[in-house]
Amino acid sequence: MEDKYSSNVLSGGKLGMVEVPDSRLTRYIVLLILSKILKALGIFESYDILKVVHIVQFIFILKFGSAVILLVFQKPFSSGKVISKRQWIKLVKHAVSSCIISLLGFFGLTLCGPLRTLLLFEHSDVVVVALLGVLFTNSGGGPSKTRGAAFFIIAVICLLLFDNDQLMAKMGDHHPEGHHDSALTHFLYTAISLLGVADHKSKVDSWSSLVVPFAMIIFSVVILEFYVEAVCSAKMEAPRCARYGAFALFPAALALANFWTGPLRRPPPTQLATEHVLSGGVIVSAVFFVIASSILTAPSKKGQKGTLVGYSPEGTPLYNLMGDALQHTSQSLPRFIKDSLKQILEEYDSRQIFYFLCLNLAFTFVELFYGVWTNSLGLISDGFHMLFDCSALVLGLFAALMTRWKATRIFSYGFGRVEILSGFINGLFLMVIAFFVFVESVSRLLDPPNINTDMLTPVSVGGLLVNLVGICAFSHAHAHSHGGKSCSSQDHGHSHHGHSHGEHGHAHGGHGHSHGVFLHVLADTLGSVGVIISTILIRQFGWLIADPICSLFIATLIFLSVIPLLKDACEVLLLRTPPEQEKDLNSALEKIEKIEGVLSYRDPHFWRHSANVIAGTVHLQVMSDVVEQRIIQQVTAILKDAGVNNLSVQVEKEAYFQHMSGLSTGFQDVLAMTRQMASMKYPNDGTLIL
Amino acid sequence: MLPLSIKDDEYKPAKFNLLLKLSGWFRSILADKTSRNLFFFLCLNLSFAFVELTYGIWSNSLGLISDSFHMFFDCTALLAGLAASVISRWRSNDSFSYGYVRAEVLAGFVNGLFLIFTAFFIFSEGVERALEPPDVHHERLLPVSVAGLLVNLVGIFVFQHGGHGHSHGDGGHGHSHSLFNGSLSHGHGGHGGHGHSHDGHGHSHDGHGHSHDKHGDHGHMDDGFSAGVLLHIIADTLGSIGVIISALLMQKYDLMIADPICSMLIALLIGVSVVPLLKESIGILMQRTPPSLDNALPECYQRVQQLQGVYNLQEPHFWTLCTDVYIGTLKLLVAPDADTRWILSQTHNIFTQVGVRQLYVQIDTAAM
């Protein structure tokens, strides 16, 4: 009984269709994977054969061979029903279209190599149907499917745009006498030459030498795949089949593409570049294809996850399918983005941060693109640094959003603390940056580099402009720039604005905060002034040492200005009694002790949860003859005056206190005792659920 | 009528003696095995860094100096861990009514963040190198990486009781490239890579110290955490192997691209392995309901609501103070004629059984 209703079984979450465990299907999965790998091998092989055989001949041989073999095995004429005329027409249509498809497929193979063909062409019908369903129908199957489709599309785009396969360019000039640079051709060549029937340079001389590869292709690409797919889809669901197929096929193709041009090959002396190069785009797109097909074929989880909310009077478990589970996982991504955008734009603070983030990001991307275009490493690395800084901004934005989320069952106090955490993280960010600026400036102090002031001007002016925009946008806030680092040509001229804003979100909390903000502003102003001064010094007098000194100064200032912020955040995170309320709370506690009937209080804990929530708990010992409710109300009122707005008071009468103090001293013993008691006692009381 | 609340203001010495304080800290560090090991390791690292710094200044090698600063940076993480292990043993006072136990969690969080920073920097450097592979002098990479592995092994032996010591000397690996190409502003000295792998190790250790605290206490009840530890170990091992492989590839086949790819991979591994740690500590810092109680609590609520006289249960808040201490508050709406004392003790019983040690139950009587 106990087991059956234990929470593990109940709130495991799955109510829907049960998947057969993988262990029972291992045989079929292995078979499937093997057949997929063989298929990849076959495609690679046929690519090589297609170089010597014309495509029409190739397809004819392929179809003919497979037809003969299948005829022998399946016996379509001697078994089964007679085919009607209408079915014949269908058959012919099917045959023609499949011929055209394979013609196109193999033509593509000759054009763009086996790996890309595999990536584009060999998708299971389940995946394609799911993709089309997402793209062109409304009921695509939820957010996860949309994600899968997005992955798929990204993969295709990656393959189209970022894959500079220079096969076409090389084809003409490098090997005019035919492509014998691929591994298999060489392998075949050597193998055949061993047999004594060697030639593959001219168009097909000896068809006999191609029998083995053709047989292999027919076997692996057509026959084996057909049977294995049939068996596997009989034993497993089709989506699973497709998933494992994709898992096997794409990595196998990648590996083959790598190795066949790699160590297996006997390197031809004239040839330096391999024909089908593994570019980053192909790898990325292969990974994305695998992810996409695994997502698209994953069984729809909708409505299968629930949280246990309790038991009905009959004892059957009740699930809440709409609660926490939905809030985080099942919201569709586009809608989530739309909603959060709306929320961001609603509030002034977050709107400003958002605009600034957009500005920063645009600046970054312009920089990155320009850097890639002009192949300037300095700009690229600077762009990455700016992206890093943007992450702080994103964090602040995210925190501003998250604090407005409602409390859930899991996060019962709400998400107000995100703000503090993000302030803390931003502070740490700033510290790290200050540290690195410090280190770099020390190393420059010892060995001042030759600074190219030509680059300095546009970069620093740009940074200053962005900062000015920032200042205008957040006129109430402050923006800070240590473009000071931009003093060198290969370094960074970005504004660290972002940080300050993230923190600013909660900067109005108290004295400590405003102090921190003041310091911050001071540091920033001095920093900007420092940059200008160092620029002038370098320009006018050629004092290169001014730059590292200036950066040292800025780093120290940042460091000092961040410390109070970090200290505040740490105190909140360590659950300190809020310093501003400390006096009020002490006097409130004294007042509580004077309430009539209160003996004393125990374990008073007060802590700030977020900017506007102060939580508190206190135990009260009261005399046994007073009305508890009245005391609770009085205490709540007193503490509310002191600023505590999330309070719970536990009122204890003396006998109870004895009991509880016993409980807390010999914890383990009492725990064992209570367990024993519970097992004996509850059935009598009728308090146990079962 | 005895006052049960104690203010320990009176017991504090009026003026702090710095020497006394230092010796007190020292003693408290040495008292516990974990913090002692941490301390020795920190000393080792710091002395190494100082030797490097003085040698760098003496020989006027810029690479060595900047490398020693990197080591100091990594030492800060170690220092944070050490400080946390001392601070978390401080008594609670009026201001910090729960004591300082959370420092431990905070230190874990900071360490996780630092690791993420490191991973990010290595990653971006890897991307730069992948775009423009520098000419790496790989003759010295293999001995250095093997030495890093050895140092890590020593670390594992020293901290053996903790379950795992983990090495990402490879964390330093990212830096050590730049020293091998000896190029621009961030070139390091020749044996800097070694130092790096040291400190990467040290600062990983501090994560280790942290995880050790947790592991010892409740490692058995929290599968997620031990999974995180496992992940960490796997990531580190793979990382070391990756460095050696890339060194071999560069030596045998001249595949220069292997190096940045390897460091990117390592960065990813570090990032991934840190995520569970970060997630857990963020959960604690945000007063999340303890994951280990997720399943048990609804049942408890149910049982409390079935108690005689309880109408309703409101505002249940459960959160983790530090690793093993759970705190809960809840409000019960009860019938006017209910036996509140019985309800109170029953509620305490119910929640004590699932491990909530400190419980505050406010009993509100429903209006008639």
mmCIF file of N, CA and C in Angstrom, chain A residues 385-450:
data_model
loop_
_atom_site.group_PDB
_atom_site.id
_atom_site.type_symbol
_atom_site.label_atom_id
_atom_site.label_comp_id
_atom_site.label_asym_id
_atom_site.label_seq_id
_atom_site.Cartn_x
_atom_site.Cartn_y
_atom_site.Cartn_z
ATOM 1 N N HIS A 385 34.676 40.801 -26.694
ATOM 2 C CA HIS A 385 34.652 41.413 -25.371
ATOM 3 C C HIS A 385 33.363 42.184 -25.164
ATOM 4 N N MET A 386 32.931 42.836 -26.211
ATOM 5 C CA MET A 386 31.694 43.592 -26.055
ATOM 6 C C MET A 386 30.508 42.675 -25.864
ATOM 7 N N LEU A 387 30.552 41.524 -26.541
ATOM 8 C CA LEU A 387 29.480 40.549 -26.345
ATOM 9 C C LEU A 387 29.450 40.117 -24.880
ATOM 10 N N PHE A 388 30.628 39.919 -24.342
ATOM 11 C CA PHE A 388 30.732 39.539 -22.943
ATOM 12 C C PHE A 388 30.083 40.603 -22.060
ATOM 13 N N ASP A 389 30.338 41.852 -22.418
ATOM 14 C CA ASP A 389 29.742 42.919 -21.618
ATOM 15 C C ASP A 389 28.242 42.965 -21.803
ATOM 16 N N CYS A 390 27.818 42.688 -23.023
ATOM 17 C CA CYS A 390 26.386 42.678 -23.271
ATOM 18 C C CYS A 390 25.703 41.632 -22.408
ATOM 19 N N SER A 391 26.420 40.564 -22.124
ATOM 20 C CA SER A 391 25.794 39.512 -21.332
ATOM 21 C C SER A 391 25.392 40.067 -19.969
ATOM 22 N N ALA A 392 26.171 41.004 -19.457
ATOM 23 C CA ALA A 392 25.792 41.624 -18.199
ATOM 24 C C ALA A 392 24.490 42.394 -18.358
ATOM 25 N N LEU A 393 24.385 43.062 -19.485
ATOM 26 C CA LEU A 393 23.183 43.832 -19.754
ATOM 27 C C LEU A 393 21.979 42.905 -19.867
ATOM 28 N N VAL A 394 22.186 41.809 -20.596
ATOM 29 C CA VAL A 394 21.112 40.832 -20.752
ATOM 30 C C VAL A 394 20.680 40.316 -19.392
ATOM 31 N N LEU A 395 21.681 40.086 -18.550
ATOM 32 C CA LEU A 395 21.395 39.590 -17.212
ATOM 33 C C LEU A 395 20.512 40.573 -16.456
ATOM 34 N N GLY A 396 20.876 41.845 -16.545
ATOM 35 C CA GLY A 396 20.081 42.847 -15.854
ATOM 36 C C GLY A 396 18.663 42.875 -16.362
ATOM 37 N N LEU A 397 18.529 42.781 -17.670
ATOM 38 C CA LEU A 397 17.209 42.806 -18.285
ATOM 39 C C LEU A 397 16.397 41.610 -17.828
ATOM 40 N N PHE A 398 17.052 40.478 -17.858
ATOM 41 C CA PHE A 398 16.393 39.249 -17.475
ATOM 42 C C PHE A 398 15.935 39.325 -16.019
ATOM 43 N N ALA A 399 16.797 39.893 -15.200
ATOM 44 C CA ALA A 399 16.438 40.019 -13.796
ATOM 45 C C ALA A 399 15.237 40.935 -13.636
ATOM 46 N N ALA A 400 15.248 42.044 -14.401
ATOM 47 C CA ALA A 400 14.131 42.976 -14.302
ATOM 48 C C ALA A 400 12.835 42.292 -14.702
ATOM 49 N N LEU A 401 12.943 41.386 -15.677
ATOM 50 C CA LEU A 401 11.750 40.644 -16.092
ATOM 51 C C LEU A 401 11.326 39.656 -15.025
ATOM 52 N N MET A 402 12.323 38.932 -14.554
ATOM 53 C CA MET A 402 12.020 37.803 -13.688
ATOM 54 C C MET A 402 11.433 38.244 -12.356
ATOM 55 N N THR A 403 11.883 39.402 -11.890
ATOM 56 C CA THR A 403 11.364 39.831 -10.595
ATOM 57 C C THR A 403 9.864 40.015 -10.640
ATOM 58 N N ARG A 404 9.338 40.188 -11.825
ATOM 59 C CA ARG A 404 7.901 40.389 -11.890
ATOM 60 C C ARG A 404 7.118 39.094 -12.007
ATOM 61 N N TRP A 405 7.828 38.005 -12.122
ATOM 62 C CA TRP A 405 7.104 36.730 -12.162
ATOM 63 C C TRP A 405 6.389 36.507 -10.842
ATOM 64 N N LYS A 406 5.308 35.764 -10.930
ATOM 65 C CA LYS A 406 4.597 35.447 -9.692
ATOM 66 C C LYS A 406 5.308 34.305 -8.974
ATOM 67 N N ALA A 407 5.079 34.254 -7.701
ATOM 68 C CA ALA A 407 5.669 33.171 -6.921
ATOM 69 C C ALA A 407 5.033 31.853 -7.337
ATOM 70 N N THR A 408 5.855 30.839 -7.415
ATOM 71 C CA THR A 408 5.315 29.525 -7.733
ATOM 72 C C THR A 408 5.415 28.644 -6.507
ATOM 73 N N ARG A 409 5.007 27.420 -6.684
ATOM 74 C CA ARG A 409 5.077 26.514 -5.546
ATOM 75 C C ARG A 409 6.531 26.269 -5.161
ATOM 76 N N ILE A 410 7.373 26.213 -6.169
ATOM 77 C CA ILE A 410 8.786 25.928 -5.905
ATOM 78 C C ILE A 410 9.476 27.155 -5.322
ATOM 79 N N PHE A 411 9.285 28.287 -5.990
ATOM 80 C CA PHE A 411 9.901 29.512 -5.490
ATOM 81 C C PHE A 411 8.831 30.276 -4.728
ATOM 82 N N SER A 412 8.658 29.901 -3.476
ATOM 83 C CA SER A 412 7.469 30.360 -2.785
ATOM 84 C C SER A 412 7.544 31.818 -2.392
ATOM 85 N N TYR A 413 8.741 32.386 -2.378
ATOM 86 C CA TYR A 413 8.833 33.802 -2.045
ATOM 87 C C TYR A 413 8.822 34.664 -3.301
ATOM 88 N N GLY A 414 8.681 34.064 -4.430
ATOM 89 C CA GLY A 414 8.745 34.840 -5.653
ATOM 90 C C GLY A 414 10.173 34.974 -6.108
ATOM 91 N N PHE A 415 10.336 35.736 -7.178
ATOM 92 C CA PHE A 415 11.648 35.787 -7.810
ATOM 93 C C PHE A 415 12.375 37.094 -7.548
ATOM 94 N N GLY A 416 11.976 37.768 -6.476
ATOM 95 C CA GLY A 416 12.560 39.075 -6.199
ATOM 96 C C GLY A 416 14.061 39.037 -6.018
ATOM 97 N N ARG A 417 14.538 37.883 -5.587
ATOM 98 C CA ARG A 417 15.964 37.812 -5.311
ATOM 99 C C ARG A 417 16.817 37.832 -6.550
ATOM 100 N N VAL A 418 16.209 37.572 -7.693
ATOM 101 C CA VAL A 418 16.983 37.572 -8.930
ATOM 102 C C VAL A 418 17.698 38.894 -9.091
ATOM 103 N N GLU A 419 17.022 39.946 -8.697
ATOM 104 C CA GLU A 419 17.596 41.271 -8.840
ATOM 105 C C GLU A 419 18.896 41.382 -8.043
ATOM 106 N N ILE A 420 18.818 40.897 -6.812
ATOM 107 C CA ILE A 420 20.004 40.968 -5.967
ATOM 108 C C ILE A 420 21.114 40.098 -6.518
ATOM 109 N N LEU A 421 20.714 38.896 -6.958
ATOM 110 C CA LEU A 421 21.708 37.994 -7.518
ATOM 111 C C LEU A 421 22.359 38.612 -8.741
ATOM 112 N N SER A 422 21.546 39.252 -9.577
ATOM 113 C CA SER A 422 22.126 39.814 -10.798
ATOM 114 C C SER A 422 23.036 40.974 -10.443
ATOM 115 N N GLY A 423 22.657 41.730 -9.411
ATOM 116 C CA GLY A 423 23.554 42.790 -8.962
ATOM 117 C C GLY A 423 24.879 42.215 -8.500
ATOM 118 N N PHE A 424 24.779 41.114 -7.780
ATOM 119 C CA PHE A 424 25.974 40.452 -7.269
ATOM 120 C C PHE A 424 26.863 39.979 -8.412
ATOM 121 N N ILE A 425 26.205 39.328 -9.385
ATOM 122 C CA ILE A 425 26.975 38.804 -10.516
ATOM 123 C C ILE A 425 27.614 39.949 -11.288
ATOM 124 N N ASN A 426 26.846 41.020 -11.486
ATOM 125 C CA ASN A 426 27.404 42.168 -12.190
ATOM 126 C C ASN A 426 28.592 42.740 -11.451
ATOM 127 N N GLY A 427 28.460 42.790 -10.141
ATOM 128 C CA GLY A 427 29.575 43.280 -9.342
ATOM 129 C C GLY A 427 30.810 42.434 -9.548
ATOM 130 N N LEU A 428 30.591 41.121 -9.557
ATOM 131 C CA LEU A 428 31.726 40.222 -9.766
ATOM 132 C C LEU A 428 32.345 40.423 -11.143
ATOM 133 N N PHE A 429 31.460 40.565 -12.136
ATOM 134 C CA PHE A 429 31.903 40.856 -13.498
ATOM 135 C C PHE A 429 32.838 42.058 -13.494
ATOM 136 N N LEU A 430 32.353 43.114 -12.882
ATOM 137 C CA LEU A 430 33.127 44.351 -12.866
ATOM 138 C C LEU A 430 34.466 44.130 -12.182
ATOM 139 N N MET A 431 34.422 43.352 -11.098
ATOM 140 C CA MET A 431 35.659 43.067 -10.373
ATOM 141 C C MET A 431 36.650 42.364 -11.285
ATOM 142 N N VAL A 432 36.142 41.360 -11.981
ATOM 143 C CA VAL A 432 37.033 40.591 -12.854
ATOM 144 C C VAL A 432 37.614 41.492 -13.926
ATOM 145 N N ILE A 433 36.741 42.324 -14.493
ATOM 146 C CA ILE A 433 37.220 43.212 -15.553
ATOM 147 C C ILE A 433 38.262 44.161 -14.987
ATOM 148 N N ALA A 434 37.971 44.693 -13.811
ATOM 149 C CA ALA A 434 38.919 45.610 -13.193
ATOM 150 C C ALA A 434 40.247 44.904 -12.973
ATOM 151 N N PHE A 435 40.145 43.657 -12.546
ATOM 152 C CA PHE A 435 41.368 42.906 -12.305
ATOM 153 C C PHE A 435 42.190 42.763 -13.579
ATOM 154 N N PHE A 436 41.487 42.416 -14.653
ATOM 155 C CA PHE A 436 42.236 42.209 -15.888
ATOM 156 C C PHE A 436 42.820 43.508 -16.414
ATOM 157 N N VAL A 437 42.040 44.593 -16.305
ATOM 158 C CA VAL A 437 42.568 45.894 -16.722
ATOM 159 C C VAL A 437 43.814 46.205 -15.911
ATOM 160 N N PHE A 438 43.734 45.904 -14.619
ATOM 161 C CA PHE A 438 44.845 46.168 -13.724
ATOM 162 C C PHE A 438 46.089 45.402 -14.173
ATOM 163 N N VAL A 439 45.885 44.118 -14.393
ATOM 164 C CA VAL A 439 47.028 43.276 -14.773
ATOM 165 C C VAL A 439 47.647 43.767 -16.061
ATOM 166 N N GLU A 440 46.746 44.070 -17.024
ATOM 167 C CA GLU A 440 47.284 44.469 -18.308
ATOM 168 C C GLU A 440 48.028 45.790 -18.193
ATOM 169 N N SER A 441 47.473 46.675 -17.375
ATOM 170 C CA SER A 441 48.143 47.968 -17.284
ATOM 171 C C SER A 441 49.475 47.834 -16.556
ATOM 172 N N VAL A 442 49.535 46.908 -15.587
ATOM 173 C CA VAL A 442 50.831 46.689 -14.938
ATOM 174 C C VAL A 442 51.848 46.189 -15.950
ATOM 175 N N SER A 443 51.398 45.254 -16.779
ATOM 176 C CA SER A 443 52.359 44.716 -17.745
ATOM 177 C C SER A 443 52.751 45.784 -18.756
ATOM 178 N N ARG A 444 51.818 46.704 -19.028
ATOM 179 C CA ARG A 444 52.178 47.779 -19.965
ATOM 180 C C ARG A 444 53.070 48.821 -19.319
ATOM 181 N N LEU A 445 52.873 48.947 -18.018
ATOM 182 C CA LEU A 445 53.687 49.923 -17.298
ATOM 183 C C LEU A 445 55.156 49.531 -17.407
ATOM 184 N N LEU A 446 55.365 48.222 -17.325
ATOM 185 C CA LEU A 446 56.740 47.751 -17.398
ATOM 186 C C LEU A 446 57.274 47.826 -18.815
ATOM 187 N N ASP A 447 56.380 47.660 -19.755
ATOM 188 C CA ASP A 447 56.831 47.624 -21.138
ATOM 189 C C ASP A 447 55.803 48.350 -22.003
ATOM 190 N N PRO A 448 55.880 49.692 -22.035
ATOM 191 C CA PRO A 448 54.828 50.437 -22.744
ATOM 192 C C PRO A 448 54.854 50.118 -24.229
ATOM 193 N N PRO A 449 53.722 49.643 -24.741
ATOM 194 C CA PRO A 449 53.681 49.316 -26.162
ATOM 195 C C PRO A 449 53.568 50.585 -26.995
ATOM 196 N N ASN A 450 53.860 50.433 -28.235
ATOM 197 C CA ASN A 450 53.742 51.570 -29.134
ATOM 198 C C ASN A 450 52.284 51.710 -29.552
#
